[in-house]
Amino acid sequence: AQSVTQLGSHVSVSEGALVLLRCNYSSSVPPYLFWYVQYPNQGLQLLLKYTSAATLVKGINGFEAEFKKSETSFHLTKPSAHMSDAAEYFCAVRDRRDDKIIFGKGTRLHILP
Amino acid sequence: GAVVSQHPSWVICKSGTSVKIECRSLDFQATTMFWYRQFPKQSLMLMATSNEGSKATYEQGVEKDKFLINHASLTLSTLTVTSAHPEDSSFYICSGLAGSGSYNEQFFGPGTRLTVL
């Protein structure tokens, strides 16, 4: 069965500092991997996705993630945090054989002024 | 990206009543839609997969007679919570599947907050 593990339910960084949100996946076949952002009382917005092309994936709002097969990781980074980045972030995995997405438990990102 | 809407955005109902939530794909046709529920400060849990013109496929542990799903057209799926109880209070999110094969993508609605008194 596929799964993703997000390390840290809460992460706090100072404005302007590097953002690093960790995600490790478990899958028996090469997966598709996603990062979504959710603002309070809203649905999910796709930040970026990995579908087996380039291992370094660039997304919206300056975020990027690197697929590392050897580490089974897909960590999300942003060089310089902005106050507007404060939100809940979900890592997710999808089996290539069907369309179901399995979400991690989420990481709440706090930006300190 | 493609747009998915949900209606209502929030609803409060009395225990024992039924509530219908609509999920619409506004600018694409979605043969497949998904329904999720999200408890406070928790992740999204897939409830069911809704396919246009056929019965929904429910995840293990989800009561199909309690959560009725109808996908009558390529742009509309509805979730009816029957005989709602306070424990059904949650944030319900739908998504529509656009594209095909490895290039398909789920587009999520803004969610519906259900509070059962």
mmCIF file of C-alpha atoms in Angstrom:
data_model
loop_
_atom_site.group_PDB
_atom_site.id
_atom_site.type_symbol
_atom_site.label_atom_id
_atom_site.label_comp_id
_atom_site.label_asym_id
_atom_site.label_seq_id
_atom_site.Cartn_x
_atom_site.Cartn_y
_atom_site.Cartn_z
ATOM 1 C CA ALA A 1 0.000 0.000 0.000
ATOM 2 C CA GLN A 2 1.116 3.483 -0.712
ATOM 3 C CA SER A 3 1.633 6.096 1.958
ATOM 4 C CA VAL A 4 3.375 9.351 2.694
ATOM 5 C CA THR A 5 4.870 10.520 5.952
ATOM 6 C CA GLN A 6 5.287 14.171 6.730
ATOM 7 C CA LEU A 7 7.807 14.880 9.434
ATOM 8 C CA GLY A 8 6.667 17.622 11.746
ATOM 9 C CA SER A 9 3.050 18.620 12.148
ATOM 10 C CA HIS A 10 4.171 22.209 12.755
ATOM 11 C CA VAL A 11 7.123 24.083 11.300
ATOM 12 C CA SER A 12 8.029 27.670 12.139
ATOM 13 C CA VAL A 13 10.435 29.784 10.126
ATOM 14 C CA SER A 14 11.284 33.445 10.130
ATOM 15 C CA GLU A 15 10.215 35.632 7.262
ATOM 16 C CA GLY A 16 12.958 35.534 4.644
ATOM 17 C CA ALA A 17 14.377 32.252 5.885
ATOM 18 C CA LEU A 18 14.522 28.936 4.054
ATOM 19 C CA VAL A 19 11.398 26.793 4.155
ATOM 20 C CA LEU A 20 11.892 23.012 4.293
ATOM 21 C CA LEU A 21 8.925 20.677 4.666
ATOM 22 C CA ARG A 22 9.768 17.003 4.730
ATOM 23 C CA CYS A 23 7.933 14.174 3.034
ATOM 24 C CA ASN A 24 8.859 10.535 2.645
ATOM 25 C CA TYR A 25 6.849 8.119 0.572
ATOM 26 C CA SER A 26 6.292 4.424 0.471
ATOM 27 C CA SER A 27 5.317 2.806 -2.793
ATOM 28 C CA SER A 28 5.987 -0.493 -4.496
ATOM 29 C CA VAL A 29 5.942 1.138 -7.919
ATOM 30 C CA PRO A 30 7.236 4.513 -9.101
ATOM 31 C CA PRO A 31 4.652 6.937 -7.826
ATOM 32 C CA TYR A 32 3.318 10.297 -8.743
ATOM 33 C CA LEU A 33 3.978 12.749 -5.922
ATOM 34 C CA PHE A 34 2.290 16.018 -5.100
ATOM 35 C CA TRP A 35 2.424 18.939 -2.742
ATOM 36 C CA TYR A 36 -0.780 20.827 -2.006
ATOM 37 C CA VAL A 37 -1.396 23.947 0.065
ATOM 38 C CA GLN A 38 -4.567 24.651 2.020
ATOM 39 C CA TYR A 39 -5.504 28.009 3.465
ATOM 40 C CA PRO A 40 -8.026 28.116 6.328
ATOM 41 C CA ASN A 41 -11.514 26.960 5.372
ATOM 42 C CA GLN A 42 -10.529 26.514 1.760
ATOM 43 C CA GLY A 43 -9.924 23.642 -0.593
ATOM 44 C CA LEU A 44 -6.564 22.449 -1.812
ATOM 45 C CA GLN A 45 -4.333 24.137 -4.333
ATOM 46 C CA LEU A 46 -1.687 22.191 -6.210
ATOM 47 C CA LEU A 47 1.808 23.569 -5.636
ATOM 48 C CA LEU A 48 3.697 21.084 -7.764
ATOM 49 C CA LYS A 49 3.794 17.480 -8.887
ATOM 50 C CA TYR A 50 6.331 14.856 -9.871
ATOM 51 C CA THR A 51 5.390 12.495 -12.680
ATOM 52 C CA SER A 52 8.801 10.953 -13.527
ATOM 53 C CA ALA A 53 10.208 13.714 -15.699
ATOM 54 C CA ALA A 54 12.797 15.971 -14.060
ATOM 55 C CA THR A 55 13.567 15.058 -10.456
ATOM 56 C CA LEU A 56 13.662 18.722 -9.451
ATOM 57 C CA VAL A 57 10.179 20.096 -9.802
ATOM 58 C CA LYS A 58 9.387 23.779 -9.704
ATOM 59 C CA GLY A 59 5.980 24.910 -8.622
ATOM 60 C CA ILE A 60 4.000 28.017 -7.957
ATOM 61 C CA ASN A 61 4.816 30.752 -5.454
ATOM 62 C CA GLY A 62 8.551 29.990 -5.581
ATOM 63 C CA PHE A 63 8.277 26.460 -4.177
ATOM 64 C CA GLU A 64 10.184 23.496 -5.493
ATOM 65 C CA ALA A 65 10.676 19.863 -4.534
ATOM 66 C CA GLU A 66 13.231 17.226 -5.369
ATOM 67 C CA PHE A 67 12.399 13.580 -5.916
ATOM 68 C CA LYS A 68 15.097 11.379 -4.412
ATOM 69 C CA LYS A 69 14.453 7.740 -5.099
ATOM 70 C CA SER A 70 17.371 6.539 -2.962
ATOM 71 C CA GLU A 71 15.923 8.358 0.038
ATOM 72 C CA THR A 72 12.249 7.862 -0.915
ATOM 73 C CA SER A 73 11.830 11.559 -0.253
ATOM 74 C CA PHE A 74 10.071 14.491 -1.865
ATOM 75 C CA HIS A 75 10.853 17.447 0.378
ATOM 76 C CA LEU A 76 9.380 20.864 -0.348
ATOM 77 C CA THR A 77 11.574 23.957 -0.221
ATOM 78 C CA LYS A 78 11.382 27.680 -0.752
ATOM 79 C CA PRO A 79 14.473 29.893 -0.460
ATOM 80 C CA SER A 80 12.803 32.802 1.267
ATOM 81 C CA ALA A 81 9.615 32.561 3.299
ATOM 82 C CA HIS A 82 6.887 35.145 3.002
ATOM 83 C CA MET A 83 4.129 35.863 5.475
ATOM 84 C CA SER A 84 1.581 34.742 2.900
ATOM 85 C CA ASP A 85 3.117 31.248 2.908
ATOM 86 C CA ALA A 86 1.538 30.522 6.292
ATOM 87 C CA ALA A 87 -0.825 27.627 5.600
ATOM 88 C CA GLU A 88 -1.248 23.860 5.825
ATOM 89 C CA TYR A 89 0.827 21.828 3.399
ATOM 90 C CA PHE A 90 0.007 18.295 2.324
ATOM 91 C CA CYS A 91 2.279 15.835 0.609
ATOM 92 C CA ALA A 92 0.415 13.229 -1.417
ATOM 93 C CA VAL A 93 1.078 10.130 -3.473
ATOM 94 C CA ARG A 94 -0.828 8.587 -6.327
ATOM 95 C CA ASP A 95 -0.467 5.132 -7.755
ATOM 96 C CA ARG A 96 0.102 5.157 -11.487
ATOM 97 C CA ARG A 97 -2.418 2.348 -11.784
ATOM 98 C CA ASP A 98 -5.374 4.335 -10.501
ATOM 99 C CA ASP A 99 -6.435 7.876 -9.759
ATOM 100 C CA LYS A 100 -6.710 7.791 -5.976
ATOM 101 C CA ILE A 101 -4.571 10.233 -4.044
ATOM 102 C CA ILE A 102 -3.339 9.397 -0.559
ATOM 103 C CA PHE A 103 -2.564 12.418 1.595
ATOM 104 C CA GLY A 104 -0.067 12.841 4.375
ATOM 105 C CA LYS A 105 -1.195 14.214 7.716
ATOM 106 C CA GLY A 106 -0.125 17.723 6.791
ATOM 107 C CA THR A 107 2.362 20.258 8.110
ATOM 108 C CA ARG A 108 1.254 23.632 9.419
ATOM 109 C CA LEU A 109 3.762 26.277 8.356
ATOM 110 C CA HIS A 110 4.068 29.301 10.616
ATOM 111 C CA ILE A 111 5.963 32.379 9.469
ATOM 112 C CA LEU A 112 7.524 34.498 12.186
ATOM 113 C CA PRO A 113 7.899 38.216 11.581
ATOM 114 C CA GLY B 1 -6.324 25.399 -13.942
ATOM 115 C CA ALA B 2 -9.774 23.913 -13.997
ATOM 116 C CA VAL B 3 -12.354 25.174 -11.537
ATOM 117 C CA VAL B 4 -14.537 23.160 -9.199
ATOM 118 C CA SER B 5 -17.259 24.745 -7.109
ATOM 119 C CA GLN B 6 -19.170 23.451 -4.115
ATOM 120 C CA HIS B 7 -22.498 24.507 -2.744
ATOM 121 C CA PRO B 8 -23.218 25.371 -0.059
ATOM 122 C CA SER B 9 -19.938 26.597 1.411
ATOM 123 C CA TRP B 10 -21.299 25.986 4.884
ATOM 124 C CA VAL B 11 -24.447 24.483 6.340
ATOM 125 C CA ILE B 12 -25.868 23.986 9.799
ATOM 126 C CA CYS B 13 -28.565 21.393 10.297
ATOM 127 C CA LYS B 14 -30.400 19.613 13.073
ATOM 128 C CA SER B 15 -29.618 16.063 14.029
ATOM 129 C CA GLY B 16 -31.674 13.586 12.046
ATOM 130 C CA THR B 17 -32.078 15.719 8.942
ATOM 131 C CA SER B 18 -30.458 15.172 5.555
ATOM 132 C CA VAL B 19 -28.107 17.551 3.819
ATOM 133 C CA LYS B 20 -27.136 17.661 0.149
ATOM 134 C CA ILE B 21 -23.810 19.054 -1.030
ATOM 135 C CA GLU B 22 -23.201 19.823 -4.688
ATOM 136 C CA CYS B 23 -19.897 19.611 -6.513
ATOM 137 C CA ARG B 24 -19.651 21.141 -9.971
ATOM 138 C CA SER B 25 -16.861 21.237 -12.516
ATOM 139 C CA LEU B 26 -17.285 24.647 -14.114
ATOM 140 C CA ASP B 27 -15.032 24.542 -17.136
ATOM 141 C CA PHE B 28 -14.352 20.885 -17.763
ATOM 142 C CA GLN B 29 -16.145 17.588 -17.835
ATOM 143 C CA ALA B 30 -15.359 15.243 -15.001
ATOM 144 C CA THR B 31 -16.284 11.626 -15.551
ATOM 145 C CA THR B 32 -14.749 10.941 -12.164
ATOM 146 C CA MET B 33 -15.146 12.961 -9.001
ATOM 147 C CA PHE B 34 -13.894 12.224 -5.521
ATOM 148 C CA TRP B 35 -15.361 13.047 -2.133
ATOM 149 C CA TYR B 36 -13.190 13.620 0.911
ATOM 150 C CA ARG B 37 -13.861 14.552 4.502
ATOM 151 C CA GLN B 38 -11.484 16.427 6.716
ATOM 152 C CA PHE B 39 -11.778 16.658 10.471
ATOM 153 C CA PRO B 40 -10.275 19.691 12.226
ATOM 154 C CA LYS B 41 -6.503 19.799 12.022
ATOM 155 C CA GLN B 42 -6.413 16.485 10.202
ATOM 156 C CA SER B 43 -5.729 15.287 6.704
ATOM 157 C CA LEU B 44 -8.174 14.547 3.921
ATOM 158 C CA MET B 45 -9.654 11.094 3.942
ATOM 159 C CA LEU B 46 -11.081 9.725 0.712
ATOM 160 C CA MET B 47 -14.705 8.697 1.176
ATOM 161 C CA ALA B 48 -15.714 7.596 -2.275
ATOM 162 C CA THR B 49 -15.056 7.746 -5.977
ATOM 163 C CA SER B 50 -17.971 8.962 -8.040
ATOM 164 C CA ASN B 51 -18.264 7.954 -11.676
ATOM 165 C CA GLU B 52 -20.740 9.555 -14.027
ATOM 166 C CA GLY B 53 -23.605 7.266 -14.818
ATOM 167 C CA SER B 54 -22.627 4.494 -12.425
ATOM 168 C CA LYS B 55 -22.612 3.702 -8.742
ATOM 169 C CA ALA B 56 -20.020 5.271 -6.536
ATOM 170 C CA THR B 57 -17.204 3.220 -5.084
ATOM 171 C CA TYR B 58 -16.888 3.690 -1.347
ATOM 172 C CA GLU B 59 -13.744 3.345 0.723
ATOM 173 C CA GLN B 60 -13.629 0.816 3.497
ATOM 174 C CA GLY B 61 -15.501 1.976 6.558
ATOM 175 C CA VAL B 62 -17.664 4.538 4.773
ATOM 176 C CA GLU B 63 -21.389 3.801 5.007
ATOM 177 C CA LYS B 64 -22.846 4.007 1.526
ATOM 178 C CA ASP B 65 -26.410 4.245 2.858
ATOM 179 C CA LYS B 66 -25.482 7.215 4.979
ATOM 180 C CA PHE B 67 -23.434 9.081 2.403
ATOM 181 C CA LEU B 68 -25.405 8.924 -0.822
ATOM 182 C CA ILE B 69 -23.508 9.953 -3.923
ATOM 183 C CA ASN B 70 -25.097 10.749 -7.259
ATOM 184 C CA HIS B 71 -23.117 11.651 -10.352
ATOM 185 C CA ALA B 72 -25.863 12.327 -12.843
ATOM 186 C CA SER B 73 -23.935 14.451 -15.307
ATOM 187 C CA LEU B 74 -20.374 15.120 -16.397
ATOM 188 C CA THR B 75 -20.299 18.341 -14.403
ATOM 189 C CA LEU B 76 -22.255 17.552 -11.248
ATOM 190 C CA SER B 77 -21.862 15.157 -8.360
ATOM 191 C CA THR B 78 -23.864 15.367 -5.161
ATOM 192 C CA LEU B 79 -23.218 14.013 -1.694
ATOM 193 C CA THR B 80 -26.218 13.604 0.599
ATOM 194 C CA VAL B 81 -25.579 13.038 4.266
ATOM 195 C CA THR B 82 -28.679 11.219 5.462
ATOM 196 C CA SER B 83 -29.940 11.333 9.032
ATOM 197 C CA ALA B 84 -27.043 13.500 10.014
ATOM 198 C CA HIS B 85 -25.601 13.316 13.517
ATOM 199 C CA PRO B 86 -23.111 15.563 15.316
ATOM 200 C CA GLU B 87 -20.275 13.152 14.537
ATOM 201 C CA ASP B 88 -20.880 13.844 10.837
ATOM 202 C CA SER B 89 -19.822 17.439 11.365
ATOM 203 C CA SER B 90 -16.792 17.927 9.192
ATOM 204 C CA PHE B 91 -15.317 19.712 6.200
ATOM 205 C CA TYR B 92 -16.316 17.944 3.000
ATOM 206 C CA ILE B 93 -14.195 18.500 -0.101
ATOM 207 C CA CYS B 94 -14.788 17.225 -3.603
ATOM 208 C CA SER B 95 -12.478 17.045 -6.565
ATOM 209 C CA GLY B 96 -12.951 16.543 -10.275
ATOM 210 C CA LEU B 97 -10.573 14.548 -12.410
ATOM 211 C CA ALA B 98 -9.469 16.322 -15.583
ATOM 212 C CA GLY B 99 -7.302 14.974 -18.357
ATOM 213 C CA SER B 100 -6.364 11.376 -19.006
ATOM 214 C CA GLY B 101 -3.704 8.841 -18.212
ATOM 215 C CA SER B 102 -0.578 10.079 -16.492
ATOM 216 C CA TYR B 103 -1.510 13.669 -17.301
ATOM 217 C CA ASN B 104 -4.764 13.708 -15.429
ATOM 218 C CA GLU B 105 -5.111 15.867 -12.377
ATOM 219 C CA GLN B 106 -7.582 16.337 -9.563
ATOM 220 C CA PHE B 107 -8.936 19.837 -9.106
ATOM 221 C CA PHE B 108 -10.389 20.508 -5.688
ATOM 222 C CA GLY B 109 -13.455 22.421 -4.679
ATOM 223 C CA PRO B 110 -13.375 24.999 -1.882
ATOM 224 C CA GLY B 111 -15.069 22.657 0.566
ATOM 225 C CA THR B 112 -18.320 22.614 2.521
ATOM 226 C CA ARG B 113 -18.365 23.004 6.279
ATOM 227 C CA LEU B 114 -21.147 20.878 7.786
ATOM 228 C CA THR B 115 -22.201 21.411 11.376
ATOM 229 C CA VAL B 116 -24.826 19.108 12.826
ATOM 230 C CA LEU B 117 -26.462 20.319 16.016
#
